[in-house]
CSV table of C-alpha atoms in Angstrom, one decimal:
chain,number,residue,atom,x,y,z
A,1,UNK,CA,-82.7,-174.9,41.4
A,2,UNK,CA,-84.3,-174.1,38.3
A,3,UNK,CA,-87.6,-174.2,38.1
A,4,UNK,CA,-89.8,-175.6,35.0
A,5,UNK,CA,-90.0,-172.6,32.4
A,6,UNK,CA,-92.9,-170.3,31.5
A,7,UNK,CA,-94.0,-171.5,27.9
A,8,UNK,CA,-95.8,-168.2,27.4
A,9,UNK,CA,-92.8,-166.7,26.3
A,10,UNK,CA,-93.2,-165.5,22.5
A,11,UNK,CA,-93.4,-161.6,24.0
A,12,UNK,CA,-90.0,-162.5,25.8
A,13,UNK,CA,-88.4,-163.9,22.5
A,14,UNK,CA,-89.6,-160.8,20.6
A,15,UNK,CA,-88.5,-158.2,22.8
A,16,UNK,CA,-84.8,-159.2,23.2
A,17,UNK,CA,-82.6,-158.5,20.7
A,18,UNK,CA,-79.1,-158.5,22.5
A,19,UNK,CA,-77.9,-162.4,22.1
A,20,UNK,CA,-77.1,-163.8,26.0
A,21,UNK,CA,-73.7,-165.2,26.2
A,22,UNK,CA,-73.6,-168.0,28.8
A,23,UNK,CA,-70.8,-169.1,30.9
A,24,UNK,CA,-70.2,-172.9,32.0
A,25,UNK,CA,-70.6,-171.1,35.4
A,26,UNK,CA,-74.1,-169.8,34.4
A,27,UNK,CA,-75.2,-173.2,33.1
A,28,UNK,CA,-74.2,-175.0,36.4
A,29,UNK,CA,-76.3,-172.3,39.0
A,30,UNK,CA,-79.2,-172.6,36.7
A,31,UNK,CA,-79.1,-176.3,35.7
A,32,UNK,CA,-79.7,-179.3,38.3
A,33,UNK,CA,-80.1,-182.7,37.5
A,34,UNK,CA,-83.6,-183.0,39.6
A,35,UNK,CA,-85.5,-180.1,37.4
A,36,UNK,CA,-84.1,-181.0,34.1
A,37,UNK,CA,-85.2,-184.5,34.8
A,38,UNK,CA,-88.9,-183.0,35.7
A,39,UNK,CA,-88.7,-180.6,32.9
A,40,UNK,CA,-87.8,-183.7,30.3
A,41,UNK,CA,-90.7,-185.6,31.7
A,42,UNK,CA,-93.3,-183.3,31.6
A,43,UNK,CA,-92.3,-182.0,28.2
A,44,UNK,CA,-91.0,-184.5,25.9
A,45,UNK,CA,-94.6,-186.3,25.2
A,46,UNK,CA,-95.8,-183.5,23.5
A,47,UNK,CA,-92.6,-181.3,21.8
A,48,UNK,CA,-91.2,-184.8,20.7
A,49,UNK,CA,-94.0,-184.8,17.8
A,50,UNK,CA,-94.1,-181.1,17.3
A,51,UNK,CA,-90.4,-180.4,16.9
A,52,UNK,CA,-88.4,-180.6,13.2
A,53,UNK,CA,-85.2,-182.9,14.2
A,54,UNK,CA,-83.2,-184.3,11.1
A,55,UNK,CA,-81.0,-186.9,11.4
A,56,UNK,CA,-77.9,-185.6,12.9
A,57,UNK,CA,-74.8,-185.1,10.5
A,58,UNK,CA,-71.9,-187.2,11.5
A,59,UNK,CA,-68.6,-186.5,9.3
A,60,UNK,CA,-65.8,-188.5,10.0
A,61,UNK,CA,-62.7,-186.1,10.1
A,62,UNK,CA,-60.0,-189.0,11.1
A,63,UNK,CA,-60.3,-193.2,11.6
A,64,UNK,CA,-61.3,-191.9,15.3
A,65,UNK,CA,-62.4,-188.2,15.1
A,66,UNK,CA,-65.9,-186.7,14.2
A,67,UNK,CA,-67.6,-183.4,13.7
A,68,UNK,CA,-71.7,-183.9,14.6
A,69,UNK,CA,-74.2,-181.1,13.6
A,70,UNK,CA,-77.5,-181.2,15.7
A,71,UNK,CA,-80.3,-178.5,14.8
A,72,UNK,CA,-84.0,-178.8,15.9
A,73,UNK,CA,-86.7,-176.4,15.7
A,74,UNK,CA,-90.3,-175.4,16.1
A,75,UNK,CA,-93.0,-172.6,15.5
A,76,UNK,CA,-95.2,-173.5,18.1
A,77,UNK,CA,-96.7,-171.1,20.5
A,78,UNK,CA,-94.9,-172.8,23.6
A,79,UNK,CA,-91.9,-173.4,22.1
A,80,UNK,CA,-90.7,-170.7,19.5
A,81,UNK,CA,-87.3,-171.7,19.3
A,82,UNK,CA,-84.7,-173.0,16.8
A,83,UNK,CA,-81.5,-174.7,18.4
A,84,UNK,CA,-78.1,-175.8,16.7
A,85,UNK,CA,-75.6,-178.0,18.1
A,86,UNK,CA,-71.9,-178.4,17.2
A,87,UNK,CA,-69.8,-181.2,18.2
A,88,UNK,CA,-66.6,-182.3,18.1
A,89,UNK,CA,-65.7,-186.1,19.1
A,90,UNK,CA,-61.8,-186.5,19.3
A,91,UNK,CA,-61.1,-189.7,21.8
A,92,UNK,CA,-57.8,-189.6,21.8
A,93,UNK,CA,-57.6,-186.5,23.8
A,94,UNK,CA,-57.7,-188.2,26.8
A,95,UNK,CA,-53.8,-188.9,26.4
A,96,UNK,CA,-53.2,-185.4,26.4
A,97,UNK,CA,-55.6,-185.0,29.6
A,98,UNK,CA,-58.4,-182.7,27.6
A,99,UNK,CA,-62.2,-183.5,26.9
A,100,UNK,CA,-62.5,-186.0,24.4
A,101,UNK,CA,-65.9,-183.9,23.4
A,102,UNK,CA,-66.5,-180.7,22.4
A,103,UNK,CA,-69.5,-178.5,21.5
A,104,UNK,CA,-71.2,-175.1,21.3
A,105,UNK,CA,-75.1,-174.7,21.2
A,106,UNK,CA,-77.0,-171.6,19.3
A,107,UNK,CA,-80.5,-171.3,20.3
A,108,UNK,CA,-82.3,-168.3,18.0
A,109,UNK,CA,-85.9,-167.1,17.7
A,110,UNK,CA,-88.2,-169.0,15.2
A,111,UNK,CA,-90.6,-166.0,15.3
A,112,UNK,CA,-87.8,-163.5,14.5
A,113,UNK,CA,-84.7,-165.7,13.3
A,114,UNK,CA,-82.5,-163.7,16.2
A,115,UNK,CA,-80.0,-165.3,18.1
A,116,UNK,CA,-81.0,-165.4,21.0
A,117,UNK,CA,-78.2,-167.5,23.4
A,118,UNK,CA,-75.3,-168.7,22.7
A,119,UNK,CA,-73.8,-171.6,25.4
A,120,UNK,CA,-71.2,-174.3,26.0
A,121,UNK,CA,-72.8,-177.0,24.6
A,122,UNK,CA,-70.3,-179.7,26.1
A,123,UNK,CA,-72.3,-178.6,29.5
A,124,UNK,CA,-75.4,-178.8,28.1
A,125,UNK,CA,-74.7,-182.1,26.7
A,126,UNK,CA,-73.4,-184.0,29.7
A,127,UNK,CA,-76.7,-182.3,31.5
A,128,UNK,CA,-79.0,-183.6,29.0
A,129,UNK,CA,-77.7,-186.9,28.4
A,130,UNK,CA,-77.7,-187.5,32.2
A,131,UNK,CA,-81.1,-186.6,32.5
A,132,UNK,CA,-82.8,-188.4,30.2
A,133,UNK,CA,-80.6,-191.8,31.5
A,134,UNK,CA,-82.1,-190.1,35.3
A,135,UNK,CA,-85.5,-190.1,33.6
A,136,UNK,CA,-85.3,-193.6,32.6
A,137,UNK,CA,-84.0,-195.1,35.7
A,138,UNK,CA,-86.6,-193.0,37.2
A,139,UNK,CA,-89.6,-195.4,35.4
A,140,UNK,CA,-87.5,-198.9,34.5
A,141,UNK,CA,-85.1,-198.9,37.3
A,142,UNK,CA,-86.5,-201.0,40.6
A,143,UNK,CA,-88.3,-198.7,43.0
A,144,UNK,CA,-86.0,-200.4,46.1
A,145,UNK,CA,-82.3,-200.0,44.0
A,146,UNK,CA,-79.5,-199.7,46.4
A,147,UNK,CA,-76.3,-200.0,44.4
A,148,UNK,CA,-75.2,-197.9,41.4
A,149,UNK,CA,-72.4,-199.2,39.0
A,150,UNK,CA,-70.7,-196.7,37.1
A,151,UNK,CA,-68.6,-198.0,33.9
A,152,UNK,CA,-66.1,-195.0,33.2
A,153,UNK,CA,-65.2,-192.4,34.6
A,154,UNK,CA,-64.9,-189.6,32.0
A,155,UNK,CA,-66.8,-186.1,32.2
A,156,UNK,CA,-70.2,-187.4,31.6
A,157,UNK,CA,-69.7,-189.8,34.5
A,158,UNK,CA,-70.4,-187.7,37.3
A,159,UNK,CA,-73.5,-186.3,35.6
A,160,UNK,CA,-74.6,-189.9,35.5
A,161,UNK,CA,-74.1,-190.6,39.3
A,162,UNK,CA,-76.1,-187.7,40.2
A,163,UNK,CA,-78.9,-187.7,38.1
A,164,UNK,CA,-79.4,-191.9,38.7
A,165,UNK,CA,-79.0,-190.1,42.7
A,166,UNK,CA,-81.6,-187.8,42.0
A,167,UNK,CA,-84.3,-190.4,40.1
A,168,UNK,CA,-83.6,-193.0,43.1
A,169,UNK,CA,-83.3,-191.5,46.0
A,170,UNK,CA,-83.5,-195.0,47.2
A,171,UNK,CA,-79.5,-195.8,46.3
A,172,UNK,CA,-77.5,-196.0,48.9
A,173,UNK,CA,-73.7,-197.0,47.0
A,174,UNK,CA,-72.2,-195.8,44.2
A,175,UNK,CA,-69.1,-198.0,42.8
A,176,UNK,CA,-67.2,-196.7,40.0
A,177,UNK,CA,-64.8,-198.6,37.8
A,178,UNK,CA,-62.5,-197.4,35.3
A,179,UNK,CA,-59.5,-198.7,32.7
A,180,UNK,CA,-57.3,-196.1,34.4
A,181,UNK,CA,-57.5,-196.8,38.4
A,182,UNK,CA,-56.9,-193.6,39.5
A,183,UNK,CA,-59.2,-191.9,37.3
A,184,UNK,CA,-62.0,-194.2,39.5
A,185,UNK,CA,-60.7,-193.8,42.9
A,186,UNK,CA,-60.0,-189.7,42.2
A,187,UNK,CA,-64.2,-189.2,40.7
A,188,UNK,CA,-64.9,-190.9,44.5
A,189,UNK,CA,-63.0,-189.0,46.2
A,190,UNK,CA,-64.6,-186.0,44.4
A,191,UNK,CA,-68.2,-187.1,44.8
A,192,UNK,CA,-67.7,-187.7,48.7
A,193,UNK,CA,-66.5,-184.1,49.1
A,194,UNK,CA,-69.8,-182.5,46.6
A,195,UNK,CA,-72.7,-184.9,47.3
A,196,UNK,CA,-73.4,-183.5,50.4
A,197,UNK,CA,-77.6,-183.6,49.7
A,198,UNK,CA,-76.6,-187.4,49.2
A,199,UNK,CA,-76.0,-187.7,52.8
A,200,UNK,CA,-75.1,-191.7,53.5
A,201,UNK,CA,-74.5,-192.4,49.8
A,202,UNK,CA,-71.0,-194.1,50.0
A,203,UNK,CA,-68.7,-193.7,46.9
A,204,UNK,CA,-66.4,-196.0,46.1
A,205,UNK,CA,-63.7,-197.5,43.4
A,206,UNK,CA,-63.2,-200.8,42.2
A,207,UNK,CA,-60.8,-202.2,39.8
A,208,UNK,CA,-62.8,-205.2,39.1
A,209,UNK,CA,-65.5,-204.9,36.5
A,210,UNK,CA,-66.6,-208.4,36.4
A,211,UNK,CA,-67.0,-208.6,40.4
A,212,UNK,CA,-69.2,-205.5,40.5
A,213,UNK,CA,-71.3,-205.6,37.7
A,214,UNK,CA,-73.4,-208.4,39.9
A,215,UNK,CA,-73.9,-205.5,42.4
A,216,UNK,CA,-75.5,-203.3,40.5
A,217,UNK,CA,-79.1,-202.5,40.6
A,218,UNK,CA,-78.6,-199.8,38.4
A,219,UNK,CA,-75.4,-200.6,35.8
A,220,UNK,CA,-74.7,-197.0,34.1
A,221,UNK,CA,-71.8,-197.0,31.3
A,222,UNK,CA,-70.3,-194.2,29.5
A,223,UNK,CA,-67.5,-195.3,27.4
A,224,UNK,CA,-66.0,-195.1,24.5
A,225,UNK,CA,-65.7,-199.0,23.8
A,226,UNK,CA,-65.3,-200.8,21.1
A,227,UNK,CA,-65.7,-204.5,22.7
A,228,UNK,CA,-68.2,-205.1,25.1
A,229,UNK,CA,-67.2,-204.3,28.6
A,230,UNK,CA,-70.7,-205.3,30.5
A,231,UNK,CA,-71.5,-209.3,30.1
A,232,UNK,CA,-75.0,-210.0,30.5
A,233,UNK,CA,-74.5,-213.1,32.4
A,234,UNK,CA,-73.0,-210.8,35.1
A,235,UNK,CA,-76.2,-208.8,35.7
A,236,UNK,CA,-78.3,-209.7,38.4
A,237,UNK,CA,-81.8,-210.1,38.3
A,238,UNK,CA,-84.0,-207.0,38.4
A,239,UNK,CA,-80.9,-204.9,37.3
A,240,UNK,CA,-81.3,-201.7,34.9
A,241,UNK,CA,-78.4,-201.1,32.2
A,242,UNK,CA,-78.7,-197.9,31.3
A,243,UNK,CA,-75.9,-196.9,28.3
A,244,UNK,CA,-75.1,-193.6,27.0
A,245,UNK,CA,-71.4,-194.1,24.8
A,246,UNK,CA,-71.9,-195.7,21.6
A,247,UNK,CA,-73.1,-193.5,18.6
A,248,UNK,CA,-71.4,-195.9,16.0
A,249,UNK,CA,-72.3,-199.2,14.8
A,250,UNK,CA,-68.4,-200.2,15.9
A,251,UNK,CA,-69.0,-199.3,19.3
A,252,UNK,CA,-70.4,-201.6,21.9
A,253,UNK,CA,-70.6,-201.7,25.7
A,254,UNK,CA,-72.6,-204.6,26.3
A,255,UNK,CA,-72.6,-208.1,25.2
A,256,UNK,CA,-75.5,-209.8,23.1
A,257,UNK,CA,-76.6,-212.0,26.2
A,258,UNK,CA,-76.9,-208.5,28.0
A,259,UNK,CA,-79.5,-207.4,25.0
A,260,UNK,CA,-81.4,-211.0,25.3
A,261,UNK,CA,-81.9,-210.9,28.7
A,262,UNK,CA,-83.2,-207.5,29.2
A,263,UNK,CA,-86.1,-205.5,27.6
A,264,UNK,CA,-84.9,-203.2,25.6
A,265,UNK,CA,-86.1,-199.3,25.4
A,266,UNK,CA,-84.5,-196.1,23.4
A,267,UNK,CA,-84.2,-192.6,23.5
A,268,UNK,CA,-85.1,-192.0,20.3
A,269,UNK,CA,-85.3,-194.0,16.7
A,270,UNK,CA,-81.8,-193.3,15.7
A,271,UNK,CA,-80.6,-195.3,18.5
A,272,UNK,CA,-81.7,-198.7,16.4
A,273,UNK,CA,-79.6,-197.6,13.2
A,274,UNK,CA,-76.7,-196.3,15.2
A,275,UNK,CA,-75.4,-197.9,18.4
A,276,UNK,CA,-73.4,-200.7,17.9
A,277,UNK,CA,-75.0,-202.7,20.3
A,278,UNK,CA,-78.6,-202.9,19.0
A,279,UNK,CA,-77.4,-203.2,15.5
A,280,UNK,CA,-75.6,-206.0,15.9
A,281,UNK,CA,-77.7,-207.7,17.6
A,282,UNK,CA,-80.1,-207.2,15.1
A,283,UNK,CA,-78.2,-208.5,12.6
A,284,UNK,CA,-77.4,-211.6,14.6
A,285,UNK,CA,-81.2,-212.4,15.4
A,286,UNK,CA,-80.8,-211.6,19.6
A,287,UNK,CA,-83.6,-209.4,19.1
A,288,UNK,CA,-85.8,-207.4,16.8
A,289,UNK,CA,-86.3,-203.9,15.9
A,290,UNK,CA,-90.4,-204.2,17.0
A,291,UNK,CA,-89.2,-205.6,20.3
A,292,UNK,CA,-87.6,-202.4,21.2
A,293,UNK,CA,-89.7,-199.6,23.5
A,294,UNK,CA,-89.0,-195.7,23.3
A,295,UNK,CA,-89.0,-193.8,26.2
A,296,UNK,CA,-91.8,-191.4,25.3
A,297,UNK,CA,-94.0,-194.5,25.0
A,298,UNK,CA,-93.1,-195.5,29.1
A,299,UNK,CA,-93.8,-192.0,29.8
A,300,UNK,CA,-96.9,-191.4,28.2
A,301,UNK,CA,-98.1,-195.0,29.3
A,302,UNK,CA,-98.1,-196.4,26.2
A,303,UNK,CA,-95.5,-198.9,26.9
A,304,UNK,CA,-95.5,-201.0,29.9
A,305,UNK,CA,-92.2,-200.3,31.7
A,306,UNK,CA,-90.8,-203.0,34.2
A,307,UNK,CA,-93.2,-205.6,34.8
A,308,UNK,CA,-91.6,-207.4,37.7
A,309,UNK,CA,-89.0,-207.2,40.7
A,310,UNK,CA,-86.8,-209.9,38.7
A,311,UNK,CA,-87.1,-208.4,35.3
A,312,UNK,CA,-83.7,-207.1,33.4
A,313,UNK,CA,-84.5,-203.5,31.6
A,314,UNK,CA,-82.0,-202.2,29.0
A,315,UNK,CA,-81.8,-198.4,28.1
A,316,UNK,CA,-79.7,-197.3,25.3
A,317,UNK,CA,-79.3,-193.5,24.6
A,318,UNK,CA,-77.5,-192.0,21.7
A,319,UNK,CA,-79.1,-188.2,22.2
A,320,UNK,CA,-81.4,-185.9,20.1
A,321,UNK,CA,-81.6,-182.4,19.2
A,322,UNK,CA,-84.8,-182.5,20.9
A,323,UNK,CA,-83.7,-182.9,24.2
A,324,UNK,CA,-80.8,-180.7,23.7
A,325,UNK,CA,-83.5,-177.9,23.0
A,326,UNK,CA,-85.5,-178.7,25.6
A,327,UNK,CA,-82.5,-177.9,28.2
A,328,UNK,CA,-81.4,-175.1,26.0
A,329,UNK,CA,-85.2,-173.8,26.6
A,330,UNK,CA,-84.8,-174.4,30.0
A,331,UNK,CA,-81.6,-172.3,30.4
A,332,UNK,CA,-83.0,-169.7,28.4
A,333,UNK,CA,-86.3,-169.0,29.8
A,334,UNK,CA,-84.6,-169.4,33.3
A,335,UNK,CA,-81.8,-166.6,32.6
A,336,UNK,CA,-84.6,-164.5,31.4
A,337,UNK,CA,-86.9,-164.6,34.2
A,338,UNK,CA,-84.0,-163.8,36.5
A,339,UNK,CA,-83.6,-160.7,34.5
C-alpha cells in the first residue's frame, strides 16, 4: 500500500532527469484506494487553493465523442509540479468491447520544466475519481451503512465499490445493476474472487433498478445516462447518493426529486455548470447554487455534513485537475522513494 508522500522533494525533482514511464501494472501496485483517500483528505484543504487549475477544455469531436485537456500546476516548495491530462471520450466503444475513456498523464517539474513521469491517465482517473467519491462517502454516508447499490458495471464500477468499502467498512452487501445484466453479474463474480480483504461482504447483481435503489444506504452511479436512472422518490431515508457519470448538461443520472430531497455537495465549482443533474435543477428552480456545498469545505469543517441519520445526502463530482495532480504526486513520490 502506498504511503503519504514526503513533500520535501525539490531536490529529488531537480536531480532526476530521465522521465519515468509507469505501466498500468506499476500504477496498480503503487495505488491503493484507502491510501489515496487519506492523501486527498490530508492534501485537498491546502493545495486546492494554491494550485492553478484552469477550467478544463472540452472539444466535441463528433455528436458523442469528446477530447478533454486538463492542466494544473504549482510552484510551491511542497508541490513543485506541472501536470497535464489528455482524455478522449468515446461512449460508443462499448459496442466494440473497448473502454469509453482513454487518457495519458504527464508530470513535469515546475522548478526546471523537466518531464518527470508519464503514466496511463485512464488508470489514474479510475483511482482518483473513485477515491474522491470514497472521501465524500466517508464524510457524508451514515456510519452504519450496510448496503451499497452500484449503478453501472463499467471500468469505474469496481473502483467505486472498493473505494466505498475502504471508506465505509460497515458495508456488508453490494448490489450491482447494469443495462446489460451479464456485465453486472460478471462484475459481481469477479469481485467475489478479488475482495478477499473484505471477507464477509456479499456481492450480487440485480436487474430491477427501481427495486434495489430503495435498499441502498449508499447508491453510487457511474453511467453515460442522458435520462435519469435514479428516481428520488425511491431513495430511502438516510441514503447517500454518489454520482460521477455526467459531465455535460445533457447527461443526467438522477431526477429532480433526488436533488430536491437531498442536501447537495460537489467536488468543485465546475460541477455547477457542467453536471446535467444540477444545471437542470437550477433552471427549474429545484435548488439554488448557493445551497450547494463543496467537498473541501466539508473536509475543513467549514460546512456541516450529515446532520442526522434520516437526511439524504447527494454528492456529484465531475473531476478536476487538482486531484489528478495529487494522485500523480502520490504515484511519483512513492516511485522515487522505492528507488
